[in-house]
Coordinates of C-alpha atoms and ligand atoms in Angstrom, one line a residue:
M1 CA 11.1 58.5 48.4
T2 CA 10.3 58.4 44.7
T3 CA 9.4 62.2 43.1
R4 CA 5.7 62.0 41.5
V5 CA 3.9 64.2 39.5
A6 CA 0.8 65.0 41.7
L7 CA -2.6 66.6 40.5
V8 CA -4.7 68.1 43.2
T9 CA -7.9 69.4 41.8
G10 CA -9.3 72.7 43.8
G11 CA -5.8 73.0 45.1
T12 CA -6.1 77.1 45.4
G13 CA -8.9 76.3 48.2
G14 CA -8.5 75.6 52.0
I15 CA -8.1 71.8 52.0
G16 CA -6.5 71.6 48.6
T17 CA -3.9 74.1 49.7
A18 CA -3.0 72.3 52.7
I19 CA -2.9 69.0 50.4
C20 CA -0.6 70.6 47.6
R21 CA 1.6 71.5 50.5
Y22 CA 1.9 68.4 52.1
L23 CA 2.4 66.2 48.9
A24 CA 5.3 68.9 48.0
T25 CA 6.7 68.1 51.6
Q26 CA 6.9 64.6 50.7
G27 CA 9.2 65.6 47.6
H28 CA 6.5 65.5 44.9
K29 CA 6.0 68.0 42.0
V30 CA 2.3 69.1 42.4
A31 CA 0.1 71.1 40.1
T32 CA -3.5 72.4 40.6
N33 CA -6.1 73.7 38.1
Y34 CA -7.9 77.3 38.3
R35 CA -10.6 79.0 36.4
D36 CA -9.9 82.4 37.7
E37 CA -6.4 83.2 36.3
G38 CA -6.0 86.5 38.6
K39 CA -7.0 84.4 41.6
A40 CA -4.7 81.7 40.7
R41 CA -1.6 83.6 40.4
A42 CA -2.0 85.4 43.3
W43 CA -2.5 82.1 45.2
Q44 CA 0.9 80.9 43.4
D45 CA 2.6 83.9 44.5
A46 CA 1.5 83.3 48.2
Q47 CA 2.7 79.9 48.0
K48 CA 6.1 81.0 46.4
K49 CA 6.7 83.2 49.4
A50 CA 6.0 80.4 51.6
G51 CA 8.5 78.3 49.6
F52 CA 6.5 76.2 47.7
D53 CA 6.6 75.9 43.8
F54 CA 3.1 74.7 42.3
A55 CA 2.1 74.5 38.8
L56 CA -1.1 76.1 37.3
A57 CA -3.4 74.7 34.5
K58 CA -6.7 76.1 33.7
G59 CA -9.3 74.0 34.0
D60 CA -13.0 73.6 35.2
V61 CA -13.7 69.9 36.6
A62 CA -17.1 70.2 35.8
D63 CA -16.6 70.0 32.2
A64 CA -15.0 66.9 30.5
A65 CA -13.6 69.1 27.5
T66 CA -11.6 71.3 29.8
A67 CA -10.6 69.0 32.4
E68 CA -8.9 66.9 29.8
A69 CA -6.9 69.9 28.7
M70 CA -6.2 70.8 32.0
V71 CA -4.5 67.1 32.5
R72 CA -2.6 67.5 29.1
E73 CA -1.1 71.1 30.5
V74 CA 0.0 69.6 33.5
E75 CA 1.5 66.5 31.7
R76 CA 3.3 69.3 29.6
Q77 CA 4.5 71.3 32.4
L78 CA 5.4 68.4 34.8
G79 CA 5.4 64.9 32.9
P80 CA 2.8 62.2 33.5
V81 CA 0.1 62.3 36.4
D82 CA 0.8 59.5 38.7
I83 CA -1.3 60.9 41.7
L84 CA -4.6 62.4 41.3
I85 CA -6.4 63.8 44.3
N86 CA -9.9 64.4 43.1
N87 CA -10.7 67.3 45.7
A88 CA -12.3 70.2 44.1
G89 CA -16.2 70.6 45.6
I90 CA -18.6 73.2 45.9
T91 CA -21.9 73.4 48.3
R92 CA -25.3 74.4 47.2
D93 CA -27.4 74.2 50.4
T94 CA -31.0 74.3 50.6
T95 CA -33.8 71.9 51.8
F96 CA -35.1 69.4 49.0
H97 CA -38.1 70.9 48.4
K98 CA -36.8 74.0 47.7
M99 CA -33.9 72.7 45.4
S100 CA -33.7 74.2 41.7
A101 CA -32.6 71.8 39.1
T102 CA -29.5 74.2 38.6
Q103 CA -28.3 73.7 42.5
W104 CA -28.8 69.7 42.1
Q105 CA -27.0 69.6 38.9
D106 CA -24.0 72.0 39.8
V107 CA -23.2 70.0 42.8
I108 CA -23.4 66.8 40.8
S109 CA -21.5 67.9 38.0
T110 CA -18.8 69.7 39.9
N111 CA -18.4 67.0 43.0
L112 CA -19.0 63.6 41.0
G113 CA -18.9 64.3 37.3
S114 CA -15.5 65.7 38.2
C115 CA -14.3 62.2 39.0
F116 CA -15.2 61.0 35.6
N117 CA -13.8 64.2 34.0
V118 CA -10.3 64.3 35.9
T119 CA -9.6 60.6 36.3
R120 CA -10.6 59.3 32.6
P121 CA -7.5 61.1 31.0
V122 CA -4.9 59.8 33.8
I123 CA -6.2 56.4 34.1
D124 CA -4.5 55.1 30.6
G125 CA -1.1 56.2 31.5
M126 CA -1.2 55.0 35.4
R127 CA -2.2 51.4 34.0
E128 CA 0.4 51.5 31.4
R129 CA 3.1 52.6 34.0
K130 CA 1.9 50.1 36.4
W131 CA 1.9 52.7 39.4
G132 CA -0.9 55.4 40.4
R133 CA -2.6 56.7 43.6
I134 CA -6.3 58.3 43.3
V135 CA -7.8 59.8 46.3
Q136 CA -11.4 61.0 46.3
I137 CA -12.0 64.0 48.7
S138 CA -15.6 62.8 49.8
S139 CA -17.3 64.1 53.3
I140 CA -18.8 62.6 56.5
N141 CA -22.1 64.2 54.9
G142 CA -21.9 61.2 52.1
Q143 CA -21.9 59.0 54.8
K144 CA -24.5 60.3 57.1
G145 CA -26.6 62.6 54.9
Q146 CA -27.5 66.0 56.4
Y147 CA -30.4 68.2 56.3
G148 CA -30.1 70.8 53.4
Q149 CA -27.6 68.6 51.4
A150 CA -29.5 65.9 49.3
N151 CA -27.4 67.3 46.1
Y152 CA -24.2 67.3 48.1
A153 CA -24.7 64.0 50.2
A154 CA -25.8 62.3 47.0
A155 CA -22.7 63.0 45.2
K156 CA -20.2 62.6 47.9
A157 CA -21.6 59.2 48.5
G158 CA -21.4 58.4 44.5
M159 CA -17.7 59.4 45.0
H160 CA -17.1 56.5 47.2
G161 CA -18.9 54.1 44.9
F162 CA -16.5 55.6 42.2
T163 CA -13.4 54.6 44.5
I164 CA -14.9 51.0 45.2
S165 CA -15.3 50.3 41.6
L166 CA -12.1 51.8 40.1
A167 CA -10.1 50.1 43.0
Q168 CA -11.2 46.9 41.9
E169 CA -10.7 47.4 38.2
N170 CA -7.1 48.8 38.6
A171 CA -5.6 46.8 41.6
K172 CA -3.6 44.5 39.2
F173 CA -2.1 47.8 37.6
G174 CA -0.3 48.9 40.7
I175 CA -3.2 51.7 41.2
T176 CA -4.9 52.2 44.6
V177 CA -7.8 54.2 44.8
N178 CA -9.4 55.3 48.2
T179 CA -11.6 57.9 49.7
V180 CA -11.0 60.7 52.6
S181 CA -14.1 61.5 54.2
P182 CA -13.6 64.5 56.2
G183 CA -15.9 66.0 58.7
Y184 CA -16.5 69.9 59.1
V185 CA -12.9 71.7 58.3
G186 CA -12.3 75.5 59.1
T187 CA -12.4 76.5 55.3
D188 CA -14.6 79.1 53.5
M189 CA -16.7 76.6 52.4
V190 CA -17.8 75.6 56.1
M191 CA -17.6 79.6 57.2
A192 CA -20.3 79.9 54.6
V193 CA -22.7 78.1 57.0
P194 CA -24.9 80.6 58.9
E195 CA -23.1 81.0 62.2
D196 CA -25.7 79.8 64.4
V197 CA -26.2 76.5 62.4
R198 CA -22.5 76.1 62.4
N199 CA -21.9 76.5 66.5
K200 CA -24.7 73.8 66.5
I201 CA -23.0 71.5 64.6
V202 CA -19.5 72.2 66.2
A203 CA -21.0 71.3 69.7
Q204 CA -22.0 67.6 67.9
I205 CA -17.9 67.1 67.4
P206 CA -16.6 65.1 70.3
V207 CA -13.3 66.6 69.7
G208 CA -14.8 69.9 70.2
R209 CA -13.7 71.9 67.4
L210 CA -13.7 72.1 63.5
G211 CA -10.9 70.3 61.7
D212 CA -7.8 71.8 60.5
P213 CA -6.8 71.2 56.6
D214 CA -3.5 69.9 57.3
E215 CA -5.4 67.0 59.3
I216 CA -6.9 65.8 56.2
A217 CA -3.8 66.5 54.2
F218 CA -1.7 64.2 56.5
A219 CA -4.4 61.2 55.6
V220 CA -4.1 62.1 52.0
G221 CA -0.4 61.4 52.1
F222 CA -0.8 58.4 54.1
F223 CA -2.7 56.9 50.8
V224 CA -0.2 58.6 48.6
D225 CA 2.7 56.8 50.1
D226 CA 4.7 53.9 48.4
R227 CA 3.9 51.7 51.6
A228 CA 0.3 51.9 51.1
R229 CA 0.5 49.7 48.2
W230 CA -1.8 47.2 49.8
I231 CA -4.7 49.8 50.9
T232 CA -6.9 50.1 48.2
G233 CA -10.8 50.8 48.1
A234 CA -11.1 52.1 51.7
N235 CA -12.9 55.0 53.1
L236 CA -11.1 56.7 55.7
A237 CA -13.2 59.2 58.1
I238 CA -11.7 62.0 59.5
N239 CA -14.3 64.0 61.5
G240 CA -13.4 64.6 65.2
G241 CA -15.7 61.8 66.1
Q242 CA -18.8 63.3 64.7
Y243 CA -19.7 60.1 62.8
M244 CA -18.4 56.9 63.9
G245 CA -20.4 54.6 61.7
W246 CA -18.4 52.0 59.6
Ligands
LIG1 N1 -32.5 68.8 61.6 C1 -33.3 69.2 61.9 N2 -34.2 70.3 61.7 C2 -33.3 71.2 60.8 C3 -31.9 71.0 60.7 C4 -31.7 69.7 61.2 N3 -30.4 69.4 60.8 N4 -31.7 72.1 60.1 C5 -32.5 72.9 60.1 N5 -33.8 72.6 60.6 C6 -35.0 73.1 60.5 C7 -35.1 74.2 61.2 O1 -35.0 74.3 62.4 C8 -36.3 75.2 60.8 O2 -37.3 74.4 61.4 P1 -38.7 75.1 61.6 O3 -39.1 75.8 60.1 O4 -39.6 74.3 62.4 O5 -38.5 76.6 62.3 C9 -36.3 74.4 59.1 O6 -35.3 73.1 58.9 C10 -35.7 75.4 58.4 O7 -36.0 74.8 56.9 P2 -35.9 75.6 55.6 O8 -36.3 74.7 54.5 O9 -37.0 76.8 56.0 O10 -34.4 76.1 55.6 P3 -33.7 77.1 55.4 O11 -33.8 78.0 54.0 O12 -33.8 77.9 56.9 O13 -32.0 76.6 55.4 C11 -30.5 75.1 55.6 C12 -31.9 75.3 56.0 C13 -29.9 75.2 54.4 C14 -30.2 73.4 55.7 C15 -29.7 75.5 56.7 O14 -30.1 75.1 58.1 C16 -28.2 75.2 56.5 O15 -27.3 75.9 56.0 N6 -27.9 73.5 57.4 C17 -26.3 73.5 57.3 C18 -26.0 72.7 56.4 C19 -24.7 72.0 56.3 O16 -24.4 71.4 57.3 N7 -24.0 72.3 55.3 C20 -22.3 71.9 55.4 C21 -21.7 72.9 54.4 S1 -20.0 72.8 54.6 C22 -19.7 71.1 53.8 O17 -20.6 70.7 53.1 C23 -18.5 70.4 54.1 C24 -18.7 69.1 54.8 O18 -18.5 68.1 53.4 C25 -19.1 68.4 56.1
LIG2 P1 -13.0 75.5 49.3 O1 -12.1 76.2 50.5 O2 -14.3 76.3 48.9 O3 -12.3 75.0 47.9 C1 -12.6 74.4 46.7 C2 -11.8 74.4 45.4 O4 -12.5 73.7 44.6 C3 -11.5 75.9 45.1 O5 -9.8 76.0 44.8 C4 -12.1 76.1 44.0 O6 -11.7 76.9 42.9 C5 -12.4 74.5 43.2 N1 -13.8 74.2 42.5 C6 -14.8 74.6 42.6 N2 -15.5 74.3 41.4 C7 -14.6 74.2 40.7 C8 -14.6 73.6 39.2 N3 -15.9 73.5 38.8 N4 -13.5 73.4 38.8 C9 -12.5 73.8 39.1 N5 -12.2 73.8 40.4 C10 -13.2 74.2 41.4 O7 -13.3 74.0 49.6 P2 -12.5 73.2 50.7 O8 -13.3 73.2 52.2 O9 -11.0 73.2 50.9 O10 -13.1 71.8 50.3 C11 -12.4 71.1 49.5 C12 -12.9 69.7 49.3 O11 -13.3 69.1 50.4 C13 -14.3 69.6 48.4 O12 -14.5 68.7 47.6 C14 -15.3 69.6 49.9 O13 -16.6 69.3 49.4 C15 -14.4 68.6 50.4 N6 -15.1 68.6 52.3 C16 -14.7 69.8 52.8 C17 -15.0 69.9 54.1 C18 -15.0 71.1 54.8 O14 -15.3 70.9 56.0 N7 -14.5 72.2 54.5 C19 -15.8 68.6 54.7 C20 -15.8 67.6 53.9 C21 -15.3 67.4 52.5 P3 -12.0 78.4 42.7 O15 -11.3 79.3 43.4 O16 -12.1 78.4 41.2 O17 -13.7 78.3 42.9

């Protein structure tokens, strides 16, 4: 296994932490971004105690200038980025007729704008080196839509449109671009859904429970593996059977 440099955005969150850890166990050097330094350093220390050494770079993925600075800082600390996991994301759930322009724009900028902001500074280097792995963390709700998530579903569906275009443009450069679409996973994001609503959602999952972040990280690791070199433009749904469209 070749050691590569991986940047996982939103690595301090529930799914992001699992992805960082999984990639580290695969022998990669892993970095993530932060906005709040104190929170990030506490996270870094906790990971260190668990045996993981992750690099940190300041950057807001919704902002092109700071996202580029973040990529350059990761390169300075670890070297050129070979693996990019566009994972950072937020929700601002509300029915569309109540949605403010800010609730729309924040979700589009963070969840979809980030794909441009973070991928643009790494793509030239991947093309020059003729190797790269880019994975978008989309969502079941980008595939099927969700009551109260017009902003989120639009951004998450857009992420896969981004994937399949980038996959075509970069296939000849040894770069694969894929999407992982998780269903409901037990992180802070899902725990913020009102309990009664959440219980109704869990009742719709054939496997009968929320997903575990490690179950998402495993799929990301699959796409990143050297042997996955002929898999590009794919969307892998991991949702306990809640949505089986194809
Ligand atoms: N289908 C049909 N009707 C629904 C519904 C649904 N899925 N959800 C809510 N409703 C109905 C309610 O029954 C209620 O009906 P009545 O008025 O007839 O009583 C009505 O909608 C409430 O509408 P409001 O506009 O008043 O909505 P609200 O302010 O009460 O909040 C909501 C609605 C924000 C959508 C809330 O139901 C909610 O948080 N839903 C969960 C949304 C969700 O799944 N978010 C996922 C977050 S995690 C994540 O995003 C990760 C991931 O990728 C999976
Ligand atoms: P989470 O625990 O809330 O973590 C979100 C992470 O994103 C945090 O590290 C957060 O950092 C970071 N982030 C948010 N906005 C950012 C910004 N503007 N710039 C930089 N970093 C930012 O969420 P999660 O459940 O792990 O979700 C991770 C990804 O999976 C998201 O894209 C989400 O949409 C997607 N997803 C989640 C589920 C699920 O069920 N949990 C299902 C499908 C898809 P801060 O600490 O600075 O806020």
